[in-house]
Coordinates of C-alpha atoms in Angstrom, one line a residue:
M1 CA 70.8 -85.3 -38.7
F2 CA 71.6 -82.0 -37.2
N3 CA 71.6 -79.4 -40.0
K4 CA 72.7 -76.6 -37.7
L5 CA 75.4 -76.5 -35.1
V6 CA 74.8 -75.1 -31.8
A7 CA 77.7 -72.7 -32.4
S8 CA 76.1 -71.5 -35.6
E9 CA 72.9 -70.1 -33.9
G10 CA 72.8 -66.3 -33.2
R11 CA 73.6 -65.3 -29.7
K12 CA 71.0 -63.7 -27.7
N13 CA 71.7 -60.0 -26.6
T14 CA 72.0 -60.3 -22.9
G15 CA 74.4 -57.2 -22.2
F16 CA 73.8 -53.9 -20.4
W17 CA 72.2 -52.3 -23.4
S18 CA 69.7 -54.9 -23.8
P19 CA 66.1 -53.6 -24.5
K20 CA 64.9 -54.5 -21.1
N21 CA 67.7 -52.6 -19.4
M22 CA 67.1 -49.6 -21.6
V23 CA 63.5 -49.6 -20.7
I24 CA 64.3 -49.8 -17.0
S25 CA 67.0 -47.1 -17.3
G26 CA 64.6 -44.8 -19.0
I27 CA 62.0 -45.3 -16.4
L28 CA 64.6 -44.6 -13.6
H29 CA 65.7 -41.5 -15.4
L30 CA 62.2 -40.3 -15.7
V31 CA 61.6 -40.9 -12.1
L32 CA 64.8 -39.2 -11.1
V33 CA 64.2 -36.2 -13.3
G34 CA 60.6 -36.0 -12.0
G35 CA 61.8 -36.2 -8.4
L36 CA 64.3 -33.4 -9.0
L37 CA 61.7 -31.2 -10.7
A38 CA 59.3 -31.9 -7.9
A39 CA 61.9 -31.1 -5.3
G40 CA 62.8 -27.9 -7.0
V41 CA 59.1 -26.8 -7.3
S42 CA 58.5 -27.8 -3.7
A43 CA 61.6 -25.8 -2.5
E44 CA 60.4 -22.8 -4.6
Q45 CA 56.9 -23.0 -3.1
R46 CA 58.4 -23.2 0.4
R47 CA 60.6 -20.2 -0.3
Q48 CA 57.6 -18.2 -1.6
K49 CA 55.5 -19.3 1.3
S50 CA 58.2 -18.3 3.8
E51 CA 58.4 -14.9 2.1
E52 CA 54.6 -14.5 2.2
L53 CA 54.6 -15.3 5.9
V54 CA 57.3 -12.7 6.7
D55 CA 55.4 -9.5 6.7
F56 CA 57.2 -6.5 8.0
V57 CA 54.9 -4.1 9.8
E58 CA 56.1 -0.6 10.4
V59 CA 55.5 0.2 14.1
E60 CA 55.2 3.9 14.9
E61 CA 57.2 4.9 17.9
E62 CA 54.9 6.1 20.7
K63 CA 55.5 9.7 21.3
P64 CA 55.8 10.6 24.9
K65 CA 52.5 12.1 26.2
E66 CA 52.6 15.8 26.8
P67 CA 52.0 16.6 30.5
E68 CA 48.5 17.8 31.1
P69 CA 48.3 21.4 32.1
E70 CA 47.8 22.0 35.7
K71 CA 44.3 23.0 36.7
P72 CA 44.1 26.4 38.1
K73 CA 43.7 26.4 41.8
E74 CA 40.4 27.6 43.0
P75 CA 40.8 30.9 44.8
E76 CA 40.6 30.6 48.5
P77 CA 37.5 32.0 50.1
P78 CA 38.1 35.4 51.6
P79 CA 38.5 35.4 55.3
P80 CA 35.3 36.2 57.2
E81 CA 34.8 39.8 58.0
P82 CA 35.3 40.5 61.7
E83 CA 32.0 41.1 63.5
P84 CA 31.6 44.7 64.4
E85 CA 32.2 45.4 68.0
A86 CA 29.3 46.5 70.1
P87 CA 29.5 50.1 71.1
P88 CA 30.6 50.6 74.7
P89 CA 27.8 51.4 77.2
V90 CA 27.1 55.1 77.9
I91 CA 27.8 56.4 81.3
K92 CA 24.9 57.4 83.5
G93 CA 24.6 61.2 83.3
T94 CA 23.2 63.9 81.1
Q95 CA 23.5 65.3 77.6
T96 CA 24.2 68.9 76.7
L97 CA 22.6 70.8 73.9
L98 CA 24.9 73.2 72.0
P99 CA 23.1 76.0 70.1
P100 CA 24.3 76.5 66.5
E101 CA 26.8 79.3 65.9
E102 CA 24.4 80.8 63.3
P103 CA 20.7 80.3 63.7
P104 CA 19.1 78.6 60.6
P105 CA 16.8 80.8 58.5
T106 CA 14.0 78.2 58.8
I107 CA 13.3 75.2 61.0
A108 CA 13.1 72.0 59.0
P109 CA 10.3 69.6 59.7
P110 CA 11.4 66.5 61.7
S111 CA 12.6 63.5 59.6
A112 CA 10.9 60.2 60.0
N113 CA 14.4 58.6 60.3
E114 CA 15.5 60.7 63.3
Q115 CA 15.7 59.0 66.7
A116 CA 13.2 60.2 69.2
V117 CA 14.7 62.5 71.9
N118 CA 14.5 61.3 75.5
E119 CA 13.9 64.2 77.8
E120 CA 15.4 62.2 80.7
D121 CA 18.8 62.4 79.0
F122 CA 18.9 66.2 79.4
S123 CA 18.2 66.4 83.1
G124 CA 21.4 68.2 83.8
Q125 CA 22.3 65.7 86.5
G126 CA 25.5 63.7 86.4
P127 CA 28.5 63.8 84.1
E128 CA 28.1 65.2 80.6
G129 CA 28.0 62.8 77.8
G130 CA 25.8 60.3 79.6
V131 CA 22.2 59.2 79.5
A132 CA 19.5 58.6 82.1
K133 CA 19.6 54.8 81.6
G134 CA 23.4 54.6 81.4
V135 CA 25.7 52.6 83.6
E136 CA 28.2 53.8 86.2
S137 CA 31.1 52.2 84.5
G138 CA 30.1 53.4 81.0
V139 CA 31.9 55.9 78.7
A140 CA 30.9 59.5 78.1
Q141 CA 29.6 59.8 74.6
S142 CA 27.6 62.3 72.6
T143 CA 24.2 60.9 71.5
V144 CA 24.7 62.6 68.2
E145 CA 28.0 60.8 67.4
R146 CA 27.5 57.4 69.1
E147 CA 25.8 54.5 67.4
A148 CA 22.4 54.2 69.0
P149 CA 21.3 50.8 70.4
A150 CA 18.6 49.0 68.5
D151 CA 15.9 49.7 71.1
E152 CA 16.7 53.4 71.3
G153 CA 14.0 55.6 69.8
T154 CA 11.3 52.9 70.3
Y155 CA 8.2 54.4 71.9
E156 CA 6.1 52.8 74.5
L157 CA 2.4 52.4 73.7
S158 CA 1.4 55.1 76.1
A159 CA 3.6 57.6 74.2
V160 CA 2.2 57.2 70.7
E161 CA -0.7 59.0 69.2
E162 CA -1.9 56.2 67.0
L163 CA -1.7 52.6 68.3
P164 CA -0.5 49.8 66.0
R165 CA -3.3 47.6 64.6
P166 CA -2.8 44.0 63.5
T167 CA -3.8 43.4 59.8
N168 CA -3.5 39.6 59.6
G169 CA -5.3 38.4 62.8
A170 CA -6.9 35.4 61.0
D171 CA -3.6 34.2 59.7
F172 CA -2.2 34.5 63.2
Q173 CA -4.9 32.4 64.7
R174 CA -4.3 29.7 62.1
Q175 CA -0.6 29.8 63.0
L176 CA -1.5 29.1 66.6
A177 CA -3.8 26.2 65.7
R178 CA -1.1 24.7 63.4
N179 CA 1.7 25.0 66.0
Y180 CA -0.3 23.9 69.0
P181 CA 1.9 21.4 70.9
P182 CA 0.3 17.9 70.2
L183 CA 0.8 16.5 73.7
L184 CA -0.9 19.6 75.3
R185 CA -3.6 19.7 72.7
D186 CA -4.4 16.0 73.1
A187 CA -4.5 16.4 76.9
G188 CA -6.8 19.5 76.6
V189 CA -4.2 21.7 78.2
T190 CA -4.7 25.5 77.6
G191 CA -2.4 28.3 78.6
T192 CA -1.4 32.0 78.3
V193 CA 2.0 33.4 77.2
Q194 CA 2.9 37.0 77.8
V195 CA 5.1 38.3 75.0
R196 CA 6.9 41.6 74.4
F197 CA 8.1 42.6 70.9
R198 CA 8.9 45.7 68.8
V199 CA 6.8 46.7 65.8
L200 CA 8.9 48.6 63.3
E201 CA 7.9 51.6 61.2
D202 CA 6.8 49.4 58.3
G203 CA 4.5 47.3 60.5
R204 CA 6.8 44.2 60.7
V205 CA 7.8 42.5 63.9
D206 CA 11.5 42.8 64.8
A207 CA 12.2 39.0 65.3
E208 CA 15.2 39.7 67.5
S209 CA 13.2 41.7 69.9
I210 CA 10.6 39.0 70.9
Q211 CA 10.8 38.2 74.6
I212 CA 8.6 35.8 76.6
T213 CA 8.0 37.6 79.9
S214 CA 5.7 34.9 81.4
S215 CA 4.2 31.6 80.4
T216 CA 1.9 29.0 82.0
H217 CA 3.7 26.2 80.2
E218 CA 7.2 26.3 78.5
Q219 CA 6.0 24.2 75.6
F220 CA 3.9 27.2 74.4
N221 CA 7.0 29.5 74.3
D222 CA 8.6 28.5 70.9
P223 CA 5.2 28.2 69.0
T224 CA 4.3 31.7 70.4
S225 CA 7.6 33.2 69.1
R226 CA 7.1 31.6 65.7
A227 CA 3.5 32.9 65.4
V228 CA 4.4 36.4 66.5
R229 CA 7.1 36.7 63.8
A230 CA 4.4 36.4 61.2
L231 CA 2.2 39.2 62.6
R232 CA 1.8 42.4 60.6
F233 CA 0.5 45.8 61.8
R234 CA -0.5 49.2 60.8
P235 CA 2.5 51.1 62.4
A236 CA 2.1 53.3 65.4
K237 CA 2.4 57.1 64.6
V238 CA 3.6 60.2 66.4
N239 CA 3.0 63.6 64.7
G240 CA 1.6 61.7 61.7
R241 CA 4.8 59.7 61.1
P242 CA 5.4 56.0 61.6
V243 CA 7.5 55.1 64.6
K244 CA 8.9 52.0 66.3
V245 CA 6.8 50.9 69.3
W246 CA 7.0 48.3 72.0
V247 CA 4.0 46.0 72.2
E248 CA 3.3 43.6 75.1
Q249 CA 0.2 41.4 75.1
P250 CA -1.0 38.0 76.2
I251 CA -1.3 35.1 73.7
Q252 CA -4.1 32.7 74.6
W253 CA -3.7 29.0 73.7
T254 CA -7.1 27.3 73.7
V255 CA -8.3 23.9 72.4
S256 CA -11.0 24.3 69.8
R257 CA -14.0 22.1 70.4

C-alpha cells in the first residue's frame, strides 16, 4: 500500500547554507558594506568641511605709530615799547642867543617847519635856559636842544596875517543836526558851547587839542567835540607860509523848525 517509505524520501535542506539564509546573509553584507562606505564618505566629508572652515588669516602686526612732530611754538609777542617820558618842564627865565663863530655868506629863508620864536623868551630876565612861561621848579634847557611841547609854535589868531577859513561848513552843520542829543532836541532845548582847538598847517583840527571852555548844557559837550574833529580849514598863514593857530569860537545848538 505504501510504495515509498518515509525514510526513503529526500531530506529537505534546512542547514545554515540554505538558500534563504544565503539571501539574508547577502542582504546583511550589502547593508554592512554600504554602511561602512557611507560612514567612510561621511567622515571624509566632515574632514574636508573641517579643513574648509579652518582658514588661516595672516594678521599684520600693527606698527607703533610714529610720534607726531611737535608744532613749533608761536613766537611770543614782543614786549610793549616803553612810552617816551615827557620832557621835564623848563624853568622860568630867559634864553640866550649865541652868534655864529663865522657869519654865513647868505641868510637862508625861514623854513615852514621851524618853530616860531617867542620874543618873551629872550627878555634877559631870570636864569638862562628858561622861558617866559616856565615854572619855578623847572630845569634850565636850551630851546634849540629840548623837545618842544605840542602847543609851542602855535599862533594866536591876533598874530597871523591870514585867518583860517572853514571849507566844509555845510558838513559841519549836518554833523550837529545828526548828533543833537535826542532828549534836548525833543524838549526844544537849545544851547551854546565855547570850544578852543588848534588848526594845523594842513587845515586839519588837532583832535587832542579840543577843549570845552564853557557850555550851557553838558550833554552838548561830546557832540560838539565830535563835530569839531571833522572840521577842515584853509590854514592860517604868516609871511605866506601855513602855521598852526589857536581857534576859539562858540558852537550854537538850535532846534530846526
